[in-house]
mmCIF file of C-alpha atoms in Angstrom:
data_model
loop_
_atom_site.group_PDB
_atom_site.id
_atom_site.type_symbol
_atom_site.label_atom_id
_atom_site.label_comp_id
_atom_site.label_asym_id
_atom_site.label_seq_id
_atom_site.Cartn_x
_atom_site.Cartn_y
_atom_site.Cartn_z
ATOM 1 C CA MET G 1482 -18.335 4.736 -6.335
ATOM 2 C CA THR G 1483 -18.786 1.843 -4.187
ATOM 3 C CA GLN G 1484 -18.518 3.219 -1.011
ATOM 4 C CA LYS G 1485 -18.639 6.531 1.198
ATOM 5 C CA SER G 1486 -15.322 6.348 2.664
ATOM 6 C CA ILE G 1487 -12.294 4.060 2.689
ATOM 7 C CA GLY G 1488 -10.324 3.247 5.943
ATOM 8 C CA VAL G 1489 -6.843 2.444 5.221
ATOM 9 C CA ALA G 1490 -3.787 0.816 7.288
ATOM 10 C CA VAL G 1491 -0.267 -0.100 6.606
ATOM 11 C CA ILE G 1492 1.293 -3.152 8.376
ATOM 12 C CA GLY G 1493 5.191 -2.525 8.515
ATOM 13 C CA ALA G 1494 6.350 0.858 9.930
ATOM 14 C CA GLY G 1495 9.914 0.639 8.400
ATOM 15 C CA MET G 1496 11.646 2.470 5.319
ATOM 16 C CA ALA G 1497 9.204 1.241 2.620
ATOM 17 C CA GLY G 1498 6.197 1.304 5.130
ATOM 18 C CA ARG G 1499 6.686 5.197 5.599
ATOM 19 C CA ALA G 1500 6.447 5.207 1.889
ATOM 20 C CA HIS G 1501 3.259 3.563 1.823
ATOM 21 C CA LEU G 1502 2.051 5.862 4.644
ATOM 22 C CA ASN G 1503 2.966 9.157 2.919
ATOM 23 C CA GLY G 1504 1.235 7.658 -0.121
ATOM 24 C CA TYR G 1505 -2.154 7.301 1.433
ATOM 25 C CA ARG G 1506 -1.782 10.600 3.192
ATOM 26 C CA THR G 1507 -1.413 12.420 -0.084
ATOM 27 C CA ALA G 1508 -3.381 10.199 -2.611
ATOM 28 C CA SER G 1509 -6.646 12.057 -1.789
ATOM 29 C CA THR G 1510 -5.107 15.314 -2.901
ATOM 30 C CA LEU G 1511 -4.462 14.405 -6.514
ATOM 31 C CA TYR G 1512 -6.174 14.084 -9.664
ATOM 32 C CA ASP G 1513 -9.872 14.581 -10.182
ATOM 33 C CA ALA G 1514 -12.779 14.721 -7.563
ATOM 34 C CA GLY G 1515 -14.777 11.502 -6.899
ATOM 35 C CA LEU G 1516 -12.447 9.407 -4.622
ATOM 36 C CA PRO G 1517 -14.393 8.618 -1.284
ATOM 37 C CA GLU G 1518 -13.218 10.148 1.836
ATOM 38 C CA ILE G 1519 -9.783 8.343 2.541
ATOM 39 C CA ARG G 1520 -9.555 7.640 6.430
ATOM 40 C CA LEU G 1521 -6.062 7.314 7.761
ATOM 41 C CA VAL G 1522 -6.917 4.545 10.377
ATOM 42 C CA ALA G 1523 -4.037 2.449 11.805
ATOM 43 C CA VAL G 1524 -0.298 1.496 11.433
ATOM 44 C CA ALA G 1525 0.917 -1.822 12.826
ATOM 45 C CA ASP G 1526 4.380 -3.076 13.625
ATOM 46 C CA ALA G 1527 5.638 -5.719 16.072
ATOM 47 C CA TYR G 1528 8.149 -2.941 17.354
ATOM 48 C CA GLU G 1529 5.563 -0.469 19.151
ATOM 49 C CA PRO G 1530 7.953 2.660 19.164
ATOM 50 C CA PHE G 1531 7.873 2.476 15.198
ATOM 51 C CA ALA G 1532 4.164 2.022 14.989
ATOM 52 C CA ARG G 1533 3.409 4.909 17.265
ATOM 53 C CA ASP G 1534 5.956 7.288 15.827
ATOM 54 C CA ALA G 1535 4.869 6.616 12.383
ATOM 55 C CA ALA G 1536 1.183 6.865 13.255
ATOM 56 C CA ARG G 1537 2.032 10.211 14.833
ATOM 57 C CA ARG G 1538 4.194 11.495 11.842
ATOM 58 C CA TYR G 1539 1.972 10.529 8.986
ATOM 59 C CA GLY G 1540 -1.323 11.380 10.835
ATOM 60 C CA PHE G 1541 -2.840 7.921 11.348
ATOM 61 C CA GLU G 1542 -5.613 7.484 14.211
ATOM 62 C CA ARG G 1543 -3.977 4.552 16.096
ATOM 63 C CA ALA G 1544 -0.909 2.333 16.410
ATOM 64 C CA GLU G 1545 -1.163 -1.500 16.803
ATOM 65 C CA THR G 1546 1.439 -4.140 17.406
ATOM 66 C CA ASP G 1547 -0.232 -7.123 15.860
ATOM 67 C CA TRP G 1548 -1.457 -7.515 12.248
ATOM 68 C CA ARG G 1549 -4.469 -9.566 13.543
ATOM 69 C CA ALA G 1550 -5.852 -6.261 15.163
ATOM 70 C CA ILE G 1551 -5.810 -4.588 11.582
ATOM 71 C CA ALA G 1552 -7.908 -7.702 10.225
ATOM 72 C CA ALA G 1553 -10.198 -7.711 12.821
ATOM 73 C CA ALA G 1554 -10.965 -3.828 12.783
ATOM 74 C CA PRO G 1555 -14.308 -3.088 11.147
ATOM 75 C CA ASP G 1556 -13.222 0.617 10.211
ATOM 76 C CA ILE G 1557 -10.305 -0.893 7.999
ATOM 77 C CA ASP G 1558 -11.275 -1.454 4.288
ATOM 78 C CA ALA G 1559 -7.881 -1.509 2.638
ATOM 79 C CA VAL G 1560 -4.413 -2.359 3.773
ATOM 80 C CA SER G 1561 -0.638 -2.273 2.502
ATOM 81 C CA VAL G 1562 1.523 -4.981 3.714
ATOM 82 C CA VAL G 1563 5.053 -4.046 3.931
ATOM 83 C CA VAL G 1564 7.057 -6.499 6.257
ATOM 84 C CA ALA G 1565 9.471 -9.262 5.638
ATOM 85 C CA ASN G 1566 8.839 -11.540 2.775
ATOM 86 C CA HIS G 1567 8.343 -14.637 4.679
ATOM 87 C CA LEU G 1568 5.512 -13.031 6.556
ATOM 88 C CA HIS G 1569 3.381 -12.175 3.768
ATOM 89 C CA ARG G 1570 1.401 -15.278 3.076
ATOM 90 C CA GLU G 1571 -0.110 -15.496 6.607
ATOM 91 C CA ILE G 1572 -0.741 -11.768 6.833
ATOM 92 C CA VAL G 1573 -2.452 -11.577 3.303
ATOM 93 C CA GLU G 1574 -4.499 -14.594 3.666
ATOM 94 C CA GLY G 1575 -5.690 -13.315 6.816
ATOM 95 C CA LEU G 1576 -6.473 -9.991 5.586
ATOM 96 C CA LEU G 1577 -8.430 -11.495 2.704
ATOM 97 C CA ALA G 1578 -10.459 -13.886 4.707
ATOM 98 C CA ALA G 1579 -11.274 -10.675 6.917
ATOM 99 C CA GLY G 1580 -12.789 -9.009 3.760
ATOM 100 C CA LYS G 1581 -9.856 -6.451 3.311
ATOM 101 C CA HIS G 1582 -8.432 -5.038 0.104
ATOM 102 C CA VAL G 1583 -4.594 -5.685 -0.105
ATOM 103 C CA LEU G 1584 -1.766 -4.119 -1.437
ATOM 104 C CA CYS G 1585 1.262 -6.364 -0.818
ATOM 105 C CA GLU G 1586 4.879 -5.178 -1.358
ATOM 106 C CA LYS G 1587 7.078 -7.233 -3.954
ATOM 107 C CA PRO G 1588 8.221 -9.848 -4.022
ATOM 108 C CA LEU G 1589 4.857 -11.297 -3.319
ATOM 109 C CA ALA G 1590 6.081 -14.165 -1.163
ATOM 110 C CA PRO G 1591 9.453 -15.882 -0.484
ATOM 111 C CA GLY G 1592 8.723 -18.434 -3.339
ATOM 112 C CA VAL G 1593 6.129 -19.706 -6.064
ATOM 113 C CA GLU G 1594 4.354 -21.979 -3.520
ATOM 114 C CA ASP G 1595 3.185 -19.353 -1.224
ATOM 115 C CA ALA G 1596 2.567 -16.737 -3.976
ATOM 116 C CA ARG G 1597 0.223 -19.270 -5.762
ATOM 117 C CA ALA G 1598 -1.629 -19.839 -2.342
ATOM 118 C CA MET G 1599 -1.908 -16.117 -2.109
ATOM 119 C CA ALA G 1600 -3.382 -15.800 -5.555
ATOM 120 C CA ASP G 1601 -5.739 -18.733 -4.997
ATOM 121 C CA ALA G 1602 -7.079 -16.930 -1.792
ATOM 122 C CA ALA G 1603 -7.563 -13.685 -3.541
ATOM 123 C CA ALA G 1604 -9.357 -15.249 -6.574
ATOM 124 C CA GLY G 1605 -13.169 -14.998 -6.509
ATOM 125 C CA THR G 1606 -13.395 -12.848 -3.581
ATOM 126 C CA GLY G 1607 -13.921 -9.451 -5.355
ATOM 127 C CA LEU G 1608 -11.374 -7.834 -3.445
ATOM 128 C CA VAL G 1609 -8.821 -5.750 -4.982
ATOM 129 C CA ALA G 1610 -5.461 -7.809 -4.729
ATOM 130 C CA ALA G 1611 -2.415 -5.714 -5.866
ATOM 131 C CA THR G 1612 1.306 -6.164 -6.156
ATOM 132 C CA GLY G 1613 3.639 -3.155 -5.424
ATOM 133 C CA PHE G 1614 5.747 -2.965 -8.350
ATOM 134 C CA THR G 1615 5.984 0.917 -7.836
ATOM 135 C CA PHE G 1616 8.369 1.644 -10.920
ATOM 136 C CA ARG G 1617 5.393 1.152 -13.334
ATOM 137 C CA ARG G 1618 4.180 4.615 -11.915
ATOM 138 C CA SER G 1619 7.365 6.338 -13.342
ATOM 139 C CA PRO G 1620 6.429 9.087 -15.721
ATOM 140 C CA SER G 1621 9.626 8.836 -17.583
ATOM 141 C CA ILE G 1622 9.235 4.974 -17.871
ATOM 142 C CA ASN G 1623 5.736 5.218 -18.911
ATOM 143 C CA ALA G 1624 6.680 7.891 -21.466
ATOM 144 C CA ILE G 1625 9.281 5.409 -23.012
ATOM 145 C CA ARG G 1626 6.788 2.808 -23.029
ATOM 146 C CA ARG G 1627 4.575 4.847 -24.894
ATOM 147 C CA GLU G 1628 7.353 5.406 -27.469
ATOM 148 C CA VAL G 1629 7.547 1.668 -27.741
ATOM 149 C CA THR G 1630 3.814 0.707 -27.937
ATOM 150 C CA ASP G 1631 2.468 3.547 -29.841
ATOM 151 C CA GLY G 1632 5.375 5.754 -30.985
ATOM 152 C CA ALA G 1633 8.573 6.060 -32.960
ATOM 153 C CA LEU G 1634 10.699 3.403 -31.087
ATOM 154 C CA GLY G 1635 8.509 0.257 -31.654
ATOM 155 C CA ARG G 1636 9.382 -3.403 -30.720
ATOM 156 C CA VAL G 1637 12.228 -3.590 -28.265
ATOM 157 C CA GLN G 1638 15.131 -5.957 -29.528
ATOM 158 C CA HIS G 1639 17.287 -5.650 -26.423
ATOM 159 C CA PHE G 1640 16.589 -4.480 -22.846
ATOM 160 C CA ASN G 1641 19.616 -3.674 -20.798
ATOM 161 C CA GLY G 1642 18.819 -3.134 -17.106
ATOM 162 C CA HIS G 1643 21.005 -2.823 -13.757
ATOM 163 C CA TYR G 1644 19.677 -2.263 -10.165
ATOM 164 C CA TRP G 1645 22.561 -1.666 -8.171
ATOM 165 C CA CYS G 1646 22.658 -0.723 -4.394
ATOM 166 C CA ASP G 1647 25.295 -0.697 -1.575
ATOM 167 C CA TYR G 1648 22.981 -1.459 1.531
ATOM 168 C CA GLY G 1649 24.965 -4.737 1.730
ATOM 169 C CA HIS G 1650 28.624 -3.638 1.140
ATOM 170 C CA ASN G 1651 29.700 -3.125 4.690
ATOM 171 C CA PRO G 1652 30.445 -6.633 6.054
ATOM 172 C CA ASN G 1653 29.907 -5.416 9.469
ATOM 173 C CA ALA G 1654 26.348 -4.065 8.836
ATOM 174 C CA PRO G 1655 23.993 -6.274 10.945
ATOM 175 C CA MET G 1656 22.174 -9.391 10.137
ATOM 176 C CA SER G 1657 18.603 -8.990 8.804
ATOM 177 C CA TRP G 1658 15.822 -11.127 7.125
ATOM 178 C CA ARG G 1659 17.148 -9.669 3.888
ATOM 179 C CA TYR G 1660 20.140 -12.003 4.378
ATOM 180 C CA LYS G 1661 18.081 -15.221 5.255
ATOM 181 C CA GLY G 1662 16.901 -17.614 2.913
ATOM 182 C CA GLY G 1663 18.178 -19.817 0.209
ATOM 183 C CA LEU G 1664 19.620 -18.418 -3.161
ATOM 184 C CA GLY G 1665 17.380 -16.352 -5.022
ATOM 185 C CA SER G 1666 15.767 -14.632 -1.987
ATOM 186 C CA GLY G 1667 18.548 -12.057 -1.682
ATOM 187 C CA ALA G 1668 19.319 -9.236 -4.255
ATOM 188 C CA LEU G 1669 17.676 -11.092 -6.859
ATOM 189 C CA SER G 1670 14.382 -11.109 -5.180
ATOM 190 C CA ASP G 1671 14.707 -7.712 -3.335
ATOM 191 C CA ILE G 1672 15.589 -5.470 -5.816
ATOM 192 C CA GLY G 1673 15.939 -7.781 -8.991
ATOM 193 C CA SER G 1674 12.123 -8.476 -8.998
ATOM 194 C CA HIS G 1675 11.625 -4.683 -9.972
ATOM 195 C CA LEU G 1676 14.178 -5.175 -12.821
ATOM 196 C CA VAL G 1677 12.489 -8.314 -14.226
ATOM 197 C CA ASP G 1678 9.091 -6.708 -13.898
ATOM 198 C CA LEU G 1679 10.557 -3.577 -15.817
ATOM 199 C CA GLY G 1680 11.792 -6.033 -18.580
ATOM 200 C CA GLU G 1681 8.479 -7.626 -18.922
ATOM 201 C CA TYR G 1682 6.913 -3.901 -19.029
ATOM 202 C CA PHE G 1683 8.634 -3.160 -22.317
ATOM 203 C CA CYS G 1684 9.111 -6.640 -23.851
ATOM 204 C CA GLY G 1685 6.255 -8.756 -22.575
ATOM 205 C CA PRO G 1686 6.567 -12.270 -20.762
ATOM 206 C CA VAL G 1687 10.082 -13.847 -20.255
ATOM 207 C CA GLU G 1688 10.175 -16.969 -22.046
ATOM 208 C CA SER G 1689 13.423 -18.378 -20.985
ATOM 209 C CA VAL G 1690 16.559 -17.432 -18.841
ATOM 210 C CA GLN G 1691 20.225 -18.436 -19.286
ATOM 211 C CA GLY G 1692 23.711 -17.720 -17.915
ATOM 212 C CA ALA G 1693 22.570 -16.975 -14.439
ATOM 213 C CA VAL G 1694 25.174 -16.349 -11.453
ATOM 214 C CA LEU G 1695 24.120 -15.829 -8.062
ATOM 215 C CA SER G 1696 27.235 -14.789 -5.713
ATOM 216 C CA THR G 1697 27.566 -14.338 -2.025
ATOM 217 C CA GLN G 1698 30.382 -11.728 -1.553
ATOM 218 C CA VAL G 1699 30.003 -11.266 2.250
ATOM 219 C CA PRO G 1700 29.718 -14.678 3.857
ATOM 220 C CA ASP G 1701 28.477 -13.608 7.319
ATOM 221 C CA ARG G 1702 27.337 -10.648 9.313
ATOM 222 C CA PRO G 1703 26.949 -9.747 13.094
ATOM 223 C CA VAL G 1704 23.973 -10.222 15.070
ATOM 224 C CA PRO G 1705 22.255 -6.759 15.985
ATOM 225 C CA LEU G 1706 21.670 -5.984 19.448
ATOM 226 C CA GLY G 1707 18.507 -3.761 19.010
ATOM 227 C CA THR G 1708 15.635 -3.306 16.599
ATOM 228 C CA ALA G 1709 16.532 -2.407 13.045
ATOM 229 C CA VAL G 1710 14.515 -0.296 10.454
ATOM 230 C CA GLY G 1711 15.113 -0.238 6.603
ATOM 231 C CA HIS G 1712 18.442 -1.836 6.053
ATOM 232 C CA SER G 1713 19.359 -1.393 9.653
ATOM 233 C CA ALA G 1714 22.953 0.145 9.080
ATOM 234 C CA ASP G 1715 22.737 2.342 12.230
ATOM 235 C CA VAL G 1716 21.914 -0.523 14.896
ATOM 236 C CA ALA G 1717 24.669 -1.935 17.154
ATOM 237 C CA VAL G 1718 26.067 -5.072 16.482
ATOM 238 C CA GLY G 1719 27.547 -7.699 18.836
ATOM 239 C CA GLU G 1720 30.528 -10.155 18.448
ATOM 240 C CA GLN G 1721 28.394 -13.060 17.311
ATOM 241 C CA ARG G 1722 28.130 -13.364 13.470
ATOM 242 C CA GLU G 1723 25.557 -15.406 11.561
ATOM 243 C CA THR G 1724 26.084 -16.820 7.996
ATOM 244 C CA VAL G 1725 24.243 -14.831 5.132
ATOM 245 C CA GLU G 1726 22.201 -17.521 3.242
ATOM 246 C CA ASN G 1727 21.279 -15.660 0.081
ATOM 247 C CA GLU G 1728 23.258 -13.617 -2.762
ATOM 248 C CA ASP G 1729 24.802 -10.326 -2.962
ATOM 249 C CA ILE G 1730 24.916 -10.473 -6.621
ATOM 250 C CA ALA G 1731 22.786 -11.474 -9.571
ATOM 251 C CA THR G 1732 23.294 -11.751 -13.329
ATOM 252 C CA PHE G 1733 21.450 -13.390 -16.024
ATOM 253 C CA THR G 1734 20.260 -13.183 -19.787
ATOM 254 C CA ALA G 1735 16.643 -13.605 -20.841
ATOM 255 C CA VAL G 1736 14.636 -14.361 -24.065
ATOM 256 C CA PHE G 1737 11.188 -12.845 -24.279
ATOM 257 C CA ARG G 1738 8.424 -14.520 -25.947
ATOM 258 C CA ASN G 1739 8.330 -11.731 -28.555
ATOM 259 C CA GLY G 1740 12.123 -12.517 -29.635
ATOM 260 C CA SER G 1741 13.551 -9.539 -27.689
ATOM 261 C CA VAL G 1742 16.667 -10.204 -25.344
ATOM 262 C CA GLY G 1743 17.293 -9.019 -21.916
ATOM 263 C CA THR G 1744 20.450 -8.534 -19.757
ATOM 264 C CA PHE G 1745 20.381 -8.098 -16.428
ATOM 265 C CA SER G 1746 22.732 -7.088 -13.503
ATOM 266 C CA VAL G 1747 21.637 -6.806 -9.645
ATOM 267 C CA SER G 1748 23.863 -5.913 -6.716
ATOM 268 C CA ARG G 1749 23.477 -5.240 -2.994
ATOM 269 C CA VAL G 1750 27.090 -4.813 -2.466
ATOM 270 C CA ALA G 1751 27.711 -1.885 -5.346
ATOM 271 C CA PHE G 1752 29.889 0.559 -3.498
ATOM 272 C CA GLY G 1753 28.747 4.139 -3.344
ATOM 273 C CA LEU G 1754 25.557 3.576 -5.203
ATOM 274 C CA ALA G 1755 22.527 3.658 -2.897
ATOM 275 C CA ASN G 1756 19.627 3.276 -5.203
ATOM 276 C CA ALA G 1757 20.872 3.047 -8.907
ATOM 277 C CA LEU G 1758 18.498 1.779 -11.139
ATOM 278 C CA GLY G 1759 18.594 2.077 -15.018
ATOM 279 C CA PHE G 1760 18.051 0.556 -18.288
ATOM 280 C CA GLU G 1761 18.436 0.907 -22.084
ATOM 281 C CA VAL G 1762 15.913 -0.105 -24.566
ATOM 282 C CA PHE G 1763 17.287 -0.513 -27.988
ATOM 283 C CA SER G 1764 14.340 -0.836 -30.543
ATOM 284 C CA GLU G 1765 13.621 -1.159 -34.063
ATOM 285 C CA GLY G 1766 13.095 2.632 -34.475
ATOM 286 C CA GLY G 1767 15.626 3.999 -31.973
ATOM 287 C CA ALA G 1768 16.487 3.657 -28.387
ATOM 288 C CA ALA G 1769 15.868 5.258 -24.845
ATOM 289 C CA LEU G 1770 17.801 5.575 -21.585
ATOM 290 C CA PHE G 1771 16.434 5.998 -18.018
ATOM 291 C CA ASP G 1772 18.501 6.576 -14.769
ATOM 292 C CA LEU G 1773 16.674 6.906 -11.472
ATOM 293 C CA SER G 1774 19.160 9.488 -10.129
ATOM 294 C CA ARG G 1775 17.343 11.719 -12.652
ATOM 295 C CA PRO G 1776 13.810 10.416 -12.465
ATOM 296 C CA ALA G 1777 11.928 13.153 -14.099
ATOM 297 C CA GLU G 1778 13.810 12.860 -17.420
ATOM 298 C CA PHE G 1779 14.884 10.512 -19.889
ATOM 299 C CA THR G 1780 17.096 10.110 -23.074
ATOM 300 C CA LEU G 1781 15.644 9.352 -26.419
ATOM 301 C CA ALA G 1782 16.955 8.662 -29.840
ATOM 302 C CA ASP G 1783 14.890 7.960 -32.956
ATOM 303 C CA THR G 1784 14.945 8.756 -36.739
ATOM 304 C CA ALA G 1785 13.253 11.877 -36.662
ATOM 305 C CA ALA G 1786 15.924 14.284 -37.405
ATOM 306 C CA PRO G 1787 18.334 13.996 -40.015
ATOM 307 C CA GLY G 1788 21.297 11.818 -39.572
ATOM 308 C CA HIS G 1789 24.098 14.710 -39.351
ATOM 309 C CA ILE G 1790 22.342 16.285 -36.465
ATOM 310 C CA ASN G 1791 20.623 13.272 -35.136
ATOM 311 C CA GLY G 1792 21.502 11.528 -31.848
ATOM 312 C CA TYR G 1793 20.262 11.261 -28.142
ATOM 313 C CA ARG G 1794 18.472 13.922 -26.870
ATOM 314 C CA ARG G 1795 17.073 14.925 -23.225
ATOM 315 C CA VAL G 1796 13.541 14.894 -22.555
ATOM 316 C CA VAL G 1797 12.258 16.682 -19.372
ATOM 317 C CA ILE G 1798 8.997 15.477 -18.055
ATOM 318 C CA GLY G 1799 5.593 17.578 -17.973
ATOM 319 C CA PRO G 1800 1.981 17.489 -18.146
ATOM 320 C CA GLU G 1801 2.103 15.714 -21.387
ATOM 321 C CA HIS G 1802 3.782 12.795 -19.836
ATOM 322 C CA PRO G 1803 1.843 10.159 -17.748
ATOM 323 C CA TYR G 1804 0.905 10.794 -14.199
ATOM 324 C CA ILE G 1805 2.234 14.575 -14.204
ATOM 325 C CA ALA G 1806 -0.958 16.291 -14.881
ATOM 326 C CA GLY G 1807 -2.948 16.516 -11.841
ATOM 327 C CA GLY G 1808 -0.519 14.141 -9.959
ATOM 328 C CA LEU G 1809 1.603 17.253 -8.548
ATOM 329 C CA PRO G 1810 0.534 20.129 -6.856
ATOM 330 C CA MET G 1811 2.413 22.213 -9.317
ATOM 331 C CA ASP G 1812 2.030 20.271 -12.455
ATOM 332 C CA PHE G 1813 4.234 22.401 -14.561
ATOM 333 C CA PRO G 1814 6.606 21.259 -17.173
ATOM 334 C CA SER G 1815 10.278 20.622 -15.580
ATOM 335 C CA VAL G 1816 9.144 20.927 -11.995
ATOM 336 C CA GLY G 1817 10.244 17.275 -11.408
ATOM 337 C CA HIS G 1818 9.449 14.612 -8.908
ATOM 338 C CA GLY G 1819 10.995 11.788 -7.067
ATOM 339 C CA GLN G 1820 10.771 8.181 -6.246
ATOM 340 C CA HIS G 1821 8.329 8.989 -3.448
ATOM 341 C CA GLU G 1822 5.626 10.028 -5.867
ATOM 342 C CA PHE G 1823 5.557 6.706 -7.350
ATOM 343 C CA PHE G 1824 4.156 5.243 -4.186
ATOM 344 C CA VAL G 1825 1.615 8.209 -3.965
ATOM 345 C CA TRP G 1826 0.509 7.528 -7.444
ATOM 346 C CA GLN G 1827 0.274 3.760 -6.645
ATOM 347 C CA ALA G 1828 -1.771 4.270 -3.440
ATOM 348 C CA ARG G 1829 -4.138 6.343 -5.653
ATOM 349 C CA SER G 1830 -4.557 3.746 -8.283
ATOM 350 C CA PHE G 1831 -5.341 1.122 -5.688
ATOM 351 C CA LEU G 1832 -7.773 3.383 -3.853
ATOM 352 C CA GLU G 1833 -9.461 4.197 -7.341
ATOM 353 C CA GLU G 1834 -9.866 0.382 -8.255
ATOM 354 C CA ILE G 1835 -11.430 -0.103 -4.497
ATOM 355 C CA ALA G 1836 -13.604 2.723 -5.393
ATOM 356 C CA GLY G 1837 -14.695 1.440 -8.713
ATOM 357 C CA LEU G 1838 -13.250 4.372 -10.793
ATOM 358 C CA ASP G 1839 -11.613 3.624 -14.015
ATOM 359 C CA ARG G 1840 -8.993 6.356 -14.577
ATOM 360 C CA LEU G 1841 -5.681 5.156 -13.791
ATOM 361 C CA PRO G 1842 -3.787 2.175 -14.747
ATOM 362 C CA ARG G 1843 -4.405 -0.559 -12.369
ATOM 363 C CA CYS G 1844 -1.615 -1.800 -9.978
ATOM 364 C CA ALA G 1845 0.087 -5.162 -10.777
ATOM 365 C CA THR G 1846 -2.397 -8.127 -9.718
ATOM 366 C CA PHE G 1847 -1.367 -11.091 -7.331
ATOM 367 C CA ALA G 1848 -1.325 -12.977 -10.646
ATOM 368 C CA GLU G 1849 1.461 -10.664 -11.938
ATOM 369 C CA GLY G 1850 3.152 -11.188 -8.517
ATOM 370 C CA LEU G 1851 3.073 -14.809 -8.827
ATOM 371 C CA HIS G 1852 4.432 -14.646 -12.513
ATOM 372 C CA ASN G 1853 7.301 -12.476 -11.304
ATOM 373 C CA LEU G 1854 8.361 -15.098 -8.772
ATOM 374 C CA ARG G 1855 8.278 -17.825 -11.463
ATOM 375 C CA VAL G 1856 10.841 -15.927 -13.443
ATOM 376 C CA ILE G 1857 13.047 -15.525 -10.288
ATOM 377 C CA GLU G 1858 12.577 -19.328 -9.774
ATOM 378 C CA ALA G 1859 13.750 -20.105 -13.215
ATOM 379 C CA ILE G 1860 16.795 -17.810 -12.756
ATOM 380 C CA THR G 1861 17.696 -19.562 -9.445
ATOM 381 C CA ALA G 1862 17.297 -22.799 -11.316
ATOM 382 C CA SER G 1863 19.539 -21.537 -13.997
ATOM 383 C CA ALA G 1864 22.293 -20.608 -11.526
ATOM 384 C CA HIS G 1865 22.036 -23.911 -9.904
ATOM 385 C CA ALA G 1866 22.246 -25.691 -13.114
ATOM 386 C CA GLY G 1867 25.949 -23.818 -14.022
ATOM 387 C CA GLY G 1868 23.949 -21.302 -16.046
ATOM 388 C CA LYS G 1869 21.877 -23.641 -18.143
ATOM 389 C CA SER G 1870 18.796 -22.276 -20.035
ATOM 390 C CA VAL G 1871 15.604 -22.637 -18.117
ATOM 391 C CA THR G 1872 12.101 -22.183 -19.147
ATOM 392 C CA VAL G 1873 9.648 -20.111 -17.199
ATOM 393 C CA GLN G 1874 6.824 -22.025 -16.350
#
């Protein structure tokens, strides 16, 4: 253990920020003893009512309206950055310069140049600098991955994934930062970054991408009259409208370095699907399916049973699968879990790395966050080139 206690803060009190706040509040109740005391110190948000409300609800000591107060605070050691993507670099570089450990939400930055600068700023500091790819914490996803790496499935031949959401379906939902920036910074960056990371989690690095299409289906949106949180659907809007600058839909294919093939579909205008992530892996020894709407189970097919009774079977998650034993208050088979627990287990891993413990898989690094943006850059380049194959740099 490297220190007696760890003071934590979250910058951003919106939808994902609350998930981080809850993660820190719960992380010290999980797994084995040995984690230092976790002090819930501060929440920062430019909109003070959000900061104050979040601090009260999640048990943090104080609220701030400027991230610089977090950087300057001597009682804060570790910080989650959960704000608009274009704000990441300045905040993260300021926190690192102040000696804070950082967990930054994905995508790491608006583009490769900023992400590279952030990774360079973190290099050699001795600080933990992590990127928040939370789906790496899913017990079901990790159970499937274990079957790929060590079990019956073996090498993946085809990864087919989708992430479909409907937060942008209503054309009169208010303009926000999510709809600003050039092609590649919309649905592809916002939710597609998760899907790209999962493809590589199973297949290794993407070598090239092809056939990319980035489509904007809602050309403009009304300007909000108030301050929004999350996807801002409940905020009143005025008559003025602004142009949507990035994509609602992204589709592309990929070739991985190991010869696997990936097909990907991403949308923020998929009517009726609030948070529909799913994928199939078809491997040399069988196949597996995951659906986020049923997060505590997966479907598996292999050659274990004779052909006349073989096929896909449902596997319910329990303590023999990753993260469950000690990771839930009642870690009993088939008790179940949701996506919120991913943030709790991510926070725990981040804190354990800060404490010098080596018990949970590490969070994704800034280098991995930079690589993810290189893949997104290649997808965007393919779309601009009419679907031409583009090598990931």
